[in-house]
Coordinates of C-alpha atoms and ligand atoms in Angstrom, one line a residue:
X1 CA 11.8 -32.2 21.4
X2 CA 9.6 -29.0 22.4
X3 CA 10.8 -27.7 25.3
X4 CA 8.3 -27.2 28.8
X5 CA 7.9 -23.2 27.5
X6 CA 6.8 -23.9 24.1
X7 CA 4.4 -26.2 25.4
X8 CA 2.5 -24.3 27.8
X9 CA -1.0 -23.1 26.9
X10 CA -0.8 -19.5 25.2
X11 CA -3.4 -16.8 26.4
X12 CA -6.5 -16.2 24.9
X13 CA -7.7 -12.6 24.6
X14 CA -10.8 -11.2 25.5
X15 CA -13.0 -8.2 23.9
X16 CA -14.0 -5.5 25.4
X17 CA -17.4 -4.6 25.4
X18 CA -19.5 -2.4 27.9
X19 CA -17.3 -2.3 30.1
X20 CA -15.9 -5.3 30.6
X21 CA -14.2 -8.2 29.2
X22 CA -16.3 -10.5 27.2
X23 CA -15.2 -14.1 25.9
X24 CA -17.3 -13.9 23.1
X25 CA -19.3 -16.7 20.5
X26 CA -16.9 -16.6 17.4
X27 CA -15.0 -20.1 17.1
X28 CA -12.3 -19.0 15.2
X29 CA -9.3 -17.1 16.8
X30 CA -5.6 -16.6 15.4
X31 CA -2.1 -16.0 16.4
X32 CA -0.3 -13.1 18.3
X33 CA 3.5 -13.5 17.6
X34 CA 6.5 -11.7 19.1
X35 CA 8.6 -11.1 15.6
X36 CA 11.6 -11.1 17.2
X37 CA 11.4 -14.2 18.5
X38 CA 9.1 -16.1 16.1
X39 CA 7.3 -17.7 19.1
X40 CA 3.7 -17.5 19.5
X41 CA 2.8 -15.4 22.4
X42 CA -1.0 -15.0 22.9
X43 CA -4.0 -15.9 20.6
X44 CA -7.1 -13.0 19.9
X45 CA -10.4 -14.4 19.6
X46 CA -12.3 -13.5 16.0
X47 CA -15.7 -12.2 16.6
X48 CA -18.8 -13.5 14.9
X49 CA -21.8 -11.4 13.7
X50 CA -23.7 -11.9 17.4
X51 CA -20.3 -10.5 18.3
X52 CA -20.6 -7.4 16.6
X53 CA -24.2 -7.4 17.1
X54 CA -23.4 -7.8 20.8
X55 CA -20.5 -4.9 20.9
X56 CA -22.7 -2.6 18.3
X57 CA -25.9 -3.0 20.7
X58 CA -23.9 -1.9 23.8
X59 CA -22.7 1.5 21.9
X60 CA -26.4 2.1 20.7
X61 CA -27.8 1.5 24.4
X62 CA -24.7 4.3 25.7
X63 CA -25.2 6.7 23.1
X64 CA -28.2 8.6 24.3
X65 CA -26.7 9.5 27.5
X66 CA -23.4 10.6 25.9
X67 CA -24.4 12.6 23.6
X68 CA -26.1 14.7 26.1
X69 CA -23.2 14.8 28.4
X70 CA -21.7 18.1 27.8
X71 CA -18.9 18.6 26.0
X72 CA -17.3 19.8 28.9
X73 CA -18.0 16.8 31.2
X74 CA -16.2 14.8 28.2
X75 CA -13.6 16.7 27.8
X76 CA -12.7 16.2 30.8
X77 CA -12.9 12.3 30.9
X78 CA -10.6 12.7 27.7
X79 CA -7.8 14.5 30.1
X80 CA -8.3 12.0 32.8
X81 CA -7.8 9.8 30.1
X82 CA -4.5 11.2 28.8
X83 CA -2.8 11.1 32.4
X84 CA -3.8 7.2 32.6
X85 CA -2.5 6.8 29.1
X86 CA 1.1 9.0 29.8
X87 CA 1.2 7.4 33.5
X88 CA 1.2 3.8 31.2
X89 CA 3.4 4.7 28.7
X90 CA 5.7 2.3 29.8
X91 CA 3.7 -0.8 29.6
X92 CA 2.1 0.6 26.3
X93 CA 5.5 0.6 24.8
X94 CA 6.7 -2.4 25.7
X95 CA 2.8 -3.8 24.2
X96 CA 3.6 -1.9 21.1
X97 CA 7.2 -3.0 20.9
X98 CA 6.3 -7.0 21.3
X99 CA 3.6 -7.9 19.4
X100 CA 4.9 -5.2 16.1
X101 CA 8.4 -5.9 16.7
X102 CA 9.5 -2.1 16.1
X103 CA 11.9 -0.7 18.5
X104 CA 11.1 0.7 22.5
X105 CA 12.0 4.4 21.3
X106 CA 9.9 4.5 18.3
X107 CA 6.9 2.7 19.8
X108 CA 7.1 5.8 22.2
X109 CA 7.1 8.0 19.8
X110 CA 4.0 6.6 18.1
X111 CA 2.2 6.5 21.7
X112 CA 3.3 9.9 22.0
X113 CA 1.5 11.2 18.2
X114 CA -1.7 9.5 19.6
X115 CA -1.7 11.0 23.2
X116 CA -1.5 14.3 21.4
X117 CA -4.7 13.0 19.8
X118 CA -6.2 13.0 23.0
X119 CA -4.8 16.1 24.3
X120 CA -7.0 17.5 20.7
X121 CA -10.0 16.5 21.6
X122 CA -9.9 17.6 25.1
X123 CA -11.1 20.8 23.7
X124 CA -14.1 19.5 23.0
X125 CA -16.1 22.4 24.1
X126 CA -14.4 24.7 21.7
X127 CA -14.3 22.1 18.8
X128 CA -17.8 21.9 18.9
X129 CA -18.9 25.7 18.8
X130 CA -21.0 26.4 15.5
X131 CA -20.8 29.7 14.0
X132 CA -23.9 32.4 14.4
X133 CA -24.7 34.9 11.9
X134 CA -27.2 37.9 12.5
X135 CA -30.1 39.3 10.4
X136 CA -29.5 37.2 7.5
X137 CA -33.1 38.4 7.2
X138 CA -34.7 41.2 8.4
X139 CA -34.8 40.2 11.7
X140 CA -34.0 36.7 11.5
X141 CA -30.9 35.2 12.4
X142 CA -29.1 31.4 11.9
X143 CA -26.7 29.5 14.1
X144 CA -25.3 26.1 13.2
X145 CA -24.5 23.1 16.2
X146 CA -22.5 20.1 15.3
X147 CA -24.3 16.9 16.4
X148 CA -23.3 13.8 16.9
X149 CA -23.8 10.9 13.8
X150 CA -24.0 7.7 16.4
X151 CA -22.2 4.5 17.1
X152 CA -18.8 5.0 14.9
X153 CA -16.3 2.4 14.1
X154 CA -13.1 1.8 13.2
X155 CA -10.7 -0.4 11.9
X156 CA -7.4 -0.4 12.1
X157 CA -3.9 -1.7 11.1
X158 CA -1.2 -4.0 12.4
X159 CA 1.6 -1.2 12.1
X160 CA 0.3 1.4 14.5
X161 CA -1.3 -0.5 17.3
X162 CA -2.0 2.5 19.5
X163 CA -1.4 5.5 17.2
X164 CA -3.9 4.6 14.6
X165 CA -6.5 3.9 16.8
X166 CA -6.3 7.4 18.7
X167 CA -6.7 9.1 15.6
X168 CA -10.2 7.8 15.3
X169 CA -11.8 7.0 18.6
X170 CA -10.7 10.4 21.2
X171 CA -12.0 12.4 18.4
X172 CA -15.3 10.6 17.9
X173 CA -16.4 9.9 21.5
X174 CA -15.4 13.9 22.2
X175 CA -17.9 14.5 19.8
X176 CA -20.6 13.0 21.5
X177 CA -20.9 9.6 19.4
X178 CA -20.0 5.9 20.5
X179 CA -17.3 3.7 19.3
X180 CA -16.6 0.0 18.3
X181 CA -12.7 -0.3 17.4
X182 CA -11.8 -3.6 15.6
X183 CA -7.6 -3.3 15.8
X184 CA -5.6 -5.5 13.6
X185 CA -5.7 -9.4 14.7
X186 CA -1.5 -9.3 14.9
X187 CA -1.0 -6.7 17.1
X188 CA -4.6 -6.7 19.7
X189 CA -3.3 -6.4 23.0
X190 CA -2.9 -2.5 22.7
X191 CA -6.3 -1.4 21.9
X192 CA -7.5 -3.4 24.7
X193 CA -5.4 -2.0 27.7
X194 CA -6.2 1.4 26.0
X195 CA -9.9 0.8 26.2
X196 CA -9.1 -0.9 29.9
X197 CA -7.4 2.6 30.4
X198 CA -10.3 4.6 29.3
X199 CA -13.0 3.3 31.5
X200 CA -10.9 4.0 34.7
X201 CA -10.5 7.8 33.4
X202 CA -14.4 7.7 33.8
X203 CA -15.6 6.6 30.3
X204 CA -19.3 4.7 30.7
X205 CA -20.0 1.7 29.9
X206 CA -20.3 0.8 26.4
X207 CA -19.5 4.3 24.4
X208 CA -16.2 2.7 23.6
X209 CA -15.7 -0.7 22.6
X210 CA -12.9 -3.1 21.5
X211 CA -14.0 -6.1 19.2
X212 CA -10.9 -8.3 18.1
X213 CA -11.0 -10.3 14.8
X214 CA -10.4 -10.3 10.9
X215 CA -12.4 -10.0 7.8
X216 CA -15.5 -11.7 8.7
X217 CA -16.2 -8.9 12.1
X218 CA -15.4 -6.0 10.0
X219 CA -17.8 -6.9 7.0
X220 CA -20.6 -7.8 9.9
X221 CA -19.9 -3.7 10.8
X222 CA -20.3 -2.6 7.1
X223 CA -23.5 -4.7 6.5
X224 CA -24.6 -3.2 10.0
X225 CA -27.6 -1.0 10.0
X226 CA -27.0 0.4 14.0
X227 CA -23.4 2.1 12.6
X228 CA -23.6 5.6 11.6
X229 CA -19.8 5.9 10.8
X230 CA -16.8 4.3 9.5
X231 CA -13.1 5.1 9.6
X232 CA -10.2 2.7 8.5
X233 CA -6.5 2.4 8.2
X234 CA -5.4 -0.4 6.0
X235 CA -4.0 -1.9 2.8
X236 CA -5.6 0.1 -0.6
X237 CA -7.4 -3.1 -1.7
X238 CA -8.8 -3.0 1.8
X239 CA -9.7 0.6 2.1
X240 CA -11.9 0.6 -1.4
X241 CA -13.8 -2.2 -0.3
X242 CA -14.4 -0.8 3.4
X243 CA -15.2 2.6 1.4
X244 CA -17.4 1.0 -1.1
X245 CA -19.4 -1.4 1.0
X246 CA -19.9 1.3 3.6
X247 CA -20.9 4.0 1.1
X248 CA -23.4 1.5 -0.4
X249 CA -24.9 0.9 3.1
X250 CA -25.4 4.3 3.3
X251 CA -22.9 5.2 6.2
X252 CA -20.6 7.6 6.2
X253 CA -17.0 6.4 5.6
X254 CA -13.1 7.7 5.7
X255 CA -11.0 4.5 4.7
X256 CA -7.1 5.3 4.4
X257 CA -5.4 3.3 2.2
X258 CA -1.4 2.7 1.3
X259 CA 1.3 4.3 0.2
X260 CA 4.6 4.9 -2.0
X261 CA 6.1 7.9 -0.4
X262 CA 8.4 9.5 -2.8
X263 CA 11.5 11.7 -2.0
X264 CA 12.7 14.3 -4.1
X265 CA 16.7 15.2 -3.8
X266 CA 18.0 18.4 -5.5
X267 CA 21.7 18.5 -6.6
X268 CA 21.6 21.5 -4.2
X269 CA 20.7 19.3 -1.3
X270 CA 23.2 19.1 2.0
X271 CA 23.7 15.8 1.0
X272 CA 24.7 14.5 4.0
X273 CA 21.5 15.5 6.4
X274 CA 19.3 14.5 3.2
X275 CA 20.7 10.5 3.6
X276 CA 20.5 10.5 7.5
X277 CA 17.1 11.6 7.0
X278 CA 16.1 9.1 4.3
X279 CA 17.6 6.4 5.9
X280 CA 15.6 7.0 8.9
X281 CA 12.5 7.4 7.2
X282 CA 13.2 4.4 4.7
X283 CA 14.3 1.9 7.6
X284 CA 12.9 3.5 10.7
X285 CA 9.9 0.3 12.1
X286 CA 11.3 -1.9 9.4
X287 CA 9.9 0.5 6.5
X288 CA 6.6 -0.9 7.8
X289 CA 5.1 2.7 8.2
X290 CA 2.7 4.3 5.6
X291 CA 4.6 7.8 5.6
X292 CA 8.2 5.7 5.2
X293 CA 9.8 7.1 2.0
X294 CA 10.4 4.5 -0.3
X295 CA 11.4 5.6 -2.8
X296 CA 14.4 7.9 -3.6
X297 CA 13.6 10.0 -6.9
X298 CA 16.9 11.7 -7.9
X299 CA 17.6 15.0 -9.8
X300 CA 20.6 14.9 -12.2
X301 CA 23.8 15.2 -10.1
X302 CA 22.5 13.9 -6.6
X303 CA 22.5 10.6 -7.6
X304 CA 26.0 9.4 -7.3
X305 CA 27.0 10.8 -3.9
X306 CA 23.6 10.5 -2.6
X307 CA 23.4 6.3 -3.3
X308 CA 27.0 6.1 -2.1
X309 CA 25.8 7.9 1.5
X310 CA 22.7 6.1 1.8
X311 CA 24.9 2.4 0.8
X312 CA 27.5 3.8 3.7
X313 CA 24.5 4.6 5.9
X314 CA 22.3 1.3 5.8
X315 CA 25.2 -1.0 6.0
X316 CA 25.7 0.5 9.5
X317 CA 22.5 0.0 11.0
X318 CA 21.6 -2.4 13.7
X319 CA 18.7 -4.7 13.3
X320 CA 17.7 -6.8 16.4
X321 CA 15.0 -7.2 19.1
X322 CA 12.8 -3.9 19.5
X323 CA 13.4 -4.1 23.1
X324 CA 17.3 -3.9 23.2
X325 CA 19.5 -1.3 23.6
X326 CA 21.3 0.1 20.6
X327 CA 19.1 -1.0 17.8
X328 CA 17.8 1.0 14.8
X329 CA 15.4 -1.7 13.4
X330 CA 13.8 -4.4 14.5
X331 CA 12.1 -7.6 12.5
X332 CA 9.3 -7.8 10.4
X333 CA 5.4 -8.7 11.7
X334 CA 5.0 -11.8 10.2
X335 CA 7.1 -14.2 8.7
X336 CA 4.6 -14.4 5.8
X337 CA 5.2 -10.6 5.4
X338 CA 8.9 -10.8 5.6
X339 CA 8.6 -13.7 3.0
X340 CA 6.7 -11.6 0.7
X341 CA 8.9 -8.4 1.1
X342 CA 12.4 -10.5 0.5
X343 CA 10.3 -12.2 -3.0
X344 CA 9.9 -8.6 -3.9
X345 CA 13.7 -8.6 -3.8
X346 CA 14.2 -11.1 -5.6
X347 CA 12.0 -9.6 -8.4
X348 CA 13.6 -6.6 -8.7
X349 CA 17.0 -8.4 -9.1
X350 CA 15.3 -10.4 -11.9
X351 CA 13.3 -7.5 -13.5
X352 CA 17.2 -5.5 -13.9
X353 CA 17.3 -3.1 -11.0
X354 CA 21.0 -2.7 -9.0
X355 CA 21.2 -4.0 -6.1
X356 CA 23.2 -1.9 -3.8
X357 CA 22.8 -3.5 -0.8
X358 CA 20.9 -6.5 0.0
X359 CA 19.1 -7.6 3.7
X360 CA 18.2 -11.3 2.8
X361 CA 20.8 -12.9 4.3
X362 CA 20.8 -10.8 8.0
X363 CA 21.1 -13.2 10.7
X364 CA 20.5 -11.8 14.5
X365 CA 22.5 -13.9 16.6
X366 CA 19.9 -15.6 19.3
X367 CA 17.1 -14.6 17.3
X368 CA 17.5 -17.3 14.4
X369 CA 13.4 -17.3 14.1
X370 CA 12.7 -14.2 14.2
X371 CA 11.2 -12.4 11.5
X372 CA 14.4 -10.3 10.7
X373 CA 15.2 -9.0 7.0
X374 CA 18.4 -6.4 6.6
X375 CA 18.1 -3.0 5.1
X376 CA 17.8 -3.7 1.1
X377 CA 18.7 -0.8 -1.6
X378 CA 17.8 -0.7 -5.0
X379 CA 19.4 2.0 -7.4
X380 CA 18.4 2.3 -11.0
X381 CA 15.2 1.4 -11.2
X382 CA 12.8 1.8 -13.9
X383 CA 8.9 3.3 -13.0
X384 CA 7.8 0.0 -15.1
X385 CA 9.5 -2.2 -12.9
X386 CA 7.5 -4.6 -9.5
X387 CA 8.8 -2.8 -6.8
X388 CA 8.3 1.0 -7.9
X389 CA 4.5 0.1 -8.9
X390 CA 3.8 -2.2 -5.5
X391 CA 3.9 -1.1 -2.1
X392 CA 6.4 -3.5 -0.8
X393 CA 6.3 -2.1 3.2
X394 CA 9.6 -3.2 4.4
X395 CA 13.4 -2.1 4.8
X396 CA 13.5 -1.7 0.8
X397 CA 14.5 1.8 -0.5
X398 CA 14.9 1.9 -4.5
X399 CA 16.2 4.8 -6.1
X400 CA 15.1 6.8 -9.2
X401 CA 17.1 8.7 -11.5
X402 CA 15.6 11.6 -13.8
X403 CA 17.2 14.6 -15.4
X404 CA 15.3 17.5 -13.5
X405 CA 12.7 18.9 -11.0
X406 CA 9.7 18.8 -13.5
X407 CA 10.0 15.0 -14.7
X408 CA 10.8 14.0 -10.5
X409 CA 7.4 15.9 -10.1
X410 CA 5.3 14.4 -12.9
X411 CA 7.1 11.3 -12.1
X412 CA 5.6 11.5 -8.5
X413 CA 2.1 12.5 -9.8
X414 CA 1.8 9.6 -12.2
X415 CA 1.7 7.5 -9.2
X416 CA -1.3 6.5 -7.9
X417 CA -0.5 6.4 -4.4
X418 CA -0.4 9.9 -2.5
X419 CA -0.3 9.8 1.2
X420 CA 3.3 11.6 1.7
X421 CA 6.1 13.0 -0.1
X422 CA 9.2 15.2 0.7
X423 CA 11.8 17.7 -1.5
X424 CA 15.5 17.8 -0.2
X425 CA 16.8 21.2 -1.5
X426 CA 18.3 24.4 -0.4
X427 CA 16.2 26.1 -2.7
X428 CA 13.0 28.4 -1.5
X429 CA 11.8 28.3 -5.5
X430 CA 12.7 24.8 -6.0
X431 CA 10.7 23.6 -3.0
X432 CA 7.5 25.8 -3.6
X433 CA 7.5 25.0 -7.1
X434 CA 7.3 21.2 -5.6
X435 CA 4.8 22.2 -2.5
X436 CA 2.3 23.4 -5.4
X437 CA 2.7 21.7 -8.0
X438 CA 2.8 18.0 -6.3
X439 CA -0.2 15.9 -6.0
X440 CA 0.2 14.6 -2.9
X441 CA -1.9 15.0 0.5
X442 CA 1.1 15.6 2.7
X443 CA 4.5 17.4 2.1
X444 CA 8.0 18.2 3.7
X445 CA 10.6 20.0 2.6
X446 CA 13.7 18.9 4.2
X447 CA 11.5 16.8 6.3
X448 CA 11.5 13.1 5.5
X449 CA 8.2 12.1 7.0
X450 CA 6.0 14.7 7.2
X451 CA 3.1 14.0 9.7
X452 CA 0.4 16.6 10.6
X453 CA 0.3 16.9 14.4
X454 CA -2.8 16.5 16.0
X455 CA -4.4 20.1 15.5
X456 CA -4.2 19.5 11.5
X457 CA -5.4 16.7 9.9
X458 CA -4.1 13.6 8.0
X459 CA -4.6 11.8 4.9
X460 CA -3.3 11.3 1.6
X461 CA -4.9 11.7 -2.0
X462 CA -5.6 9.2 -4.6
X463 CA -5.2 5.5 -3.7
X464 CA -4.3 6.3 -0.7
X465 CA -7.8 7.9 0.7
X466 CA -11.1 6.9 -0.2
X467 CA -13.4 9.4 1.0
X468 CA -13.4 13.5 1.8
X469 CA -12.6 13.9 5.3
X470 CA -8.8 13.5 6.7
X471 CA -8.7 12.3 10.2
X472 CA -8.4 14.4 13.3
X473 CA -8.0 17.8 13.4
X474 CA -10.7 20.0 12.3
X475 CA -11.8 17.3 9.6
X476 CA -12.1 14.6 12.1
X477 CA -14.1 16.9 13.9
X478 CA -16.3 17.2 10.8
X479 CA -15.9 13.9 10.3
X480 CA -17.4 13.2 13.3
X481 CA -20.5 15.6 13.3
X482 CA -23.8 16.6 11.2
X483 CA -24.3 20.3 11.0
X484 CA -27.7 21.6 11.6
X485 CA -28.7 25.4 10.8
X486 CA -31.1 26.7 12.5
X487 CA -33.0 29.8 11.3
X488 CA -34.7 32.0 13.9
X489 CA -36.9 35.1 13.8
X490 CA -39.3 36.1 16.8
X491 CA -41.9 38.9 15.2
X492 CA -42.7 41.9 17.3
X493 CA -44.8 43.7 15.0
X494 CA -47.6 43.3 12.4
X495 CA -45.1 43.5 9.8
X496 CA -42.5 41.1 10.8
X497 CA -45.5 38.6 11.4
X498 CA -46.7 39.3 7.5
X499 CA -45.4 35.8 5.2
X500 CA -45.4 36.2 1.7
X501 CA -46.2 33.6 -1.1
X502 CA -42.8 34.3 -2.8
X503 CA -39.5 33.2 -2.1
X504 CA -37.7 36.7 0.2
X505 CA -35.4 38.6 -1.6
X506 CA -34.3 40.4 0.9
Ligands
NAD601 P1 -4.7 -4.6 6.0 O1 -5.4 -3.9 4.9 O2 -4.3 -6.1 5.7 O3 -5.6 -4.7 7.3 C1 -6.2 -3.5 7.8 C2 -7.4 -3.8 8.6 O4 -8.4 -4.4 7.8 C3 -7.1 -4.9 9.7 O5 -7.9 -4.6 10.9 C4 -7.7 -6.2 9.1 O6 -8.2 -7.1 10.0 C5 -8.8 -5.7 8.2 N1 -8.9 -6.5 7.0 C6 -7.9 -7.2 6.3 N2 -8.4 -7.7 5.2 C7 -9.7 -7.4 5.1 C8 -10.8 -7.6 4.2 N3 -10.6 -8.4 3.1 N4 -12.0 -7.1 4.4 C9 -12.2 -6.3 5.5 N5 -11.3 -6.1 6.4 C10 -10.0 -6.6 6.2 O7 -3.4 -3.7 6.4 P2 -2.3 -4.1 7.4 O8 -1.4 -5.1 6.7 O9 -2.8 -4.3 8.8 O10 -1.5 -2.7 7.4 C11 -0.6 -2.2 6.5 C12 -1.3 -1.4 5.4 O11 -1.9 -0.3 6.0 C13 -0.3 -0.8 4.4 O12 -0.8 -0.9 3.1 C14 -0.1 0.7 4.9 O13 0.3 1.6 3.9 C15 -1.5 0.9 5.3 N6 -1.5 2.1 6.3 C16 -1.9 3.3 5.8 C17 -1.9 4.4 6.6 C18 -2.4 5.7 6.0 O14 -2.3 6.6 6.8 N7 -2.8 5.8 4.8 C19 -1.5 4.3 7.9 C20 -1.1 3.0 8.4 C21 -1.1 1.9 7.6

């Protein structure tokens, strides 16, 4: 028998578009779950092209005025904005925390990476400033302004509900352009109280909007002709479709793809530090992160003692509700993603790998269905086998074994992922032999995950970015802006008027 709870009518999100919360025309929705409890907790209405059409029309009609608000005027609704969004950290974490299942102190963490966003693009005014050069003639001289492109969007991920976002839309509406966000259908409930959020900082109407819904709204925004812009987060199948649809449309596109983060341990390695790290970074959100290492290539003698560590160290974790005290990880998003991640365990056991240590039978006490899986290591594994070629993005951490620095770093370069990477080592040669040599967008040495801050810019290489431009940071700013030069020359005398028929050779 159901009990009264499970009975009761869920919630049905809104969007958010100029403004306001709009029901919407789409007649399909889905299903917002808490992980950790497997209970449906809200459903998020999928829009429809009028939807889009709807959402896309209210950026158009906002842009004109926006992008000729100064940049100061916007940067300073961008601060308002940040106080709102650090004075509602709390209930953003918590957001974060139930509908992605990862725990209160990492959520936090993740709000905090995209507050910095904000913080960025505050300096709007200096962002924007071209550069000037003097007589590049005789007596003419050319300055360059960063415009605005338009109405932007973005789409964005289930594992970073508010982080993701902020690395798009701050940056974008700082510039001067407009914003449609479509956020990932399992986790909607962020975006919208951080678009609720930026209209009280100030924000008019319709320069940022929130559109919920799956496949069918974000191919409506590719095929659109209204959107100047696109930027996404997602799975590499994803990302080359959002890159190639959008290119073909003739917009201009950044689409982020996945990952296999590779770290490299020396036998020089403080072995100790170098496990706590990687089993932070492997297990850390449930390995659902795409900078989580996972996998472990290593170097001749490290292998024993570091396996044996990072057995010790996993075993010992706690796995259990994001919001409770004391817990390291918490459950997967989905129960059809936890199913697929524990089938990749069962593959490599087929395919010959060691099992070390094995999550598939964790059961959290009080939490029967929830969407929990147990940290999972792999040692021995083969670059031929399923679960070093897929990204499996979950607690699974397999190790490599090779004989020395040069086969670890062709090893890493044959992949055909490259977002991040890290070397363990106490060597200065050994590591900048690896920082040049490595194909690989971002790199740490003796940091697991390294993640630009907000001031540089992220993205991978390969598979795992489809497009030129990195987001935020200068190349977000880029990005988001079209350079114009303008040449100038205002003749005084006969001579300066005089044009010739033949290109100036100054
Ligand atoms: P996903 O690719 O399933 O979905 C991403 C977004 O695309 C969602 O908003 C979704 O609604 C939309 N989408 C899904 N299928 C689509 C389709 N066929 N056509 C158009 N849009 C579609 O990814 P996910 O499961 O939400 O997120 C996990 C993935 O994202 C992992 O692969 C992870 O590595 C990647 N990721 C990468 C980065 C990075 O920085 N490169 C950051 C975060 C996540």
């Amino acid at each position: 028998m159901s009990s009264v709870k499970e009975t009761l009518p869920v919630e049905l999100l809104s969007h958010w578009i100029n403004g306001e919360r709009v029901a919407g025309t789409g007649k399909r929705s889905g299903e917002v779950y808490n992980p950790a409890t497997g209970e449906v907790i809200r459903r998020v209405p999928f829009a429809d092209e009028a939807d889009v059409d709807r959402a896309v029309a209210a950026a158009r009609a906002a842009f004109p005025a926006w992008r000729d608000t100064t940049p100061l005027r916007r940067a300073r609704i961008l601060s308002r904005y940040r106080e709102l969004v650090e004075a509602n950290r709390r209930e953003l974490t918590a957001l974060i925390s139930e509908e992605h299942g990862k725990t209160l102190l990492d959520a936090a963490g993740s709000l905090q990476r995209g507050i910095e966003v904000i913080e960025f693009a505050s300096g709007a005014p200096h962002l924007l400033k071209g550069e000037h050069a003097e007589d590049v003639g005789r007596g003419v001289d050319s300055h360059s302004v960063l415009q605005p492109v338009g109405v932007c969007a973005g789409v964005s991920p289930f594992n970073f509900p508010a982080m993701v976002p902020l690395w798009m839309y701050p940056v974008a509406v700082a510039c001067g352009n407009t914003f449609v966000l479509k956020p990932s259908e399992k986790v909607p409930s962020t975006a919208f109280r951080l678009a609720e959020l930026f209209t009280e900082a100030g924000l008019p109407a319709g320069v940022f909007n929130v559109l919920h819904g799956d496949r069918e709204a974000v191919d409506a925004l590719l095929a659109h002709p209204d959107i100047a812009a696109i930027s996404s987060v997602g799975s590499t199948p994803v990302a080359k479709h959002i890159y190639e649809t959008a290119a073909r449309n003739g917009k201009r596109v950044q689409a982020l793809g996945g990952a296999k983060n590779h770290a490299v341990v020396m036998p020089d390695a403080d072995m100790n530090f170098t496990a706590d790290a990687l089993v932070g970074a492997a297990y850390g959100s449930a390995g659902e992160r795409c900078m989580a290492i996972s996998a472990v290539v290593a170097v001749g003698d490290a292998a024993d003692p570091l396996v044996a560590l990072l057995e010790e160290k996993a075993a010992k974790l706690k796995v259990g509700p994001g919001d409770q005290d004391g817990i390291d990880m918490g459950p997967l998003v989905t129960a059809a993603h936890r199913d697929r991640v524990k089938g990749y365990i069962d593959t490599g056991e087929r395919e010959g790998a060691q099992l070390v240590l094995d999550g598939r039978g964790l059961k959290v006490a009080g939490h029967e269905r929830g969407f929990f899986l147990g940290p999972t290591l792999f040692d021995r594994v083969q670059p031929g086998m399923t679960i070093y070629q897929d990204e499996i993005f979950g607690p699974v951490l397999i190790v490599l074994r090779v004989p020395t620095l040069d086969e670890a770093i062709a090893l890493v370069n044959r992949n055909p992922y490259a977002n991040g990477t890290a070397i363990f080592t106490r060597s200065g040669a050994a590591a900048r032999h690896f920082e040049h040599d490595i194909q690989v967008g971002m790199v740490g040495v003796n940091i697991p995950i390294p993640v630009p801050m907000a001031f540089f810019s992220f993205g991978g290489w390969k598979a795992s970015l489809f497009g030129d431009l990195h987001m935020h940071g200068m190349e977000g700013v880029q990005f988001y802006t079209r350079t114009k030069v303008v040449t100038t020359r205002w003749p005084a005398s006969d001579e300066a008027k005089a044009h010739g028929f033949a290109m100036p050779t100054h």
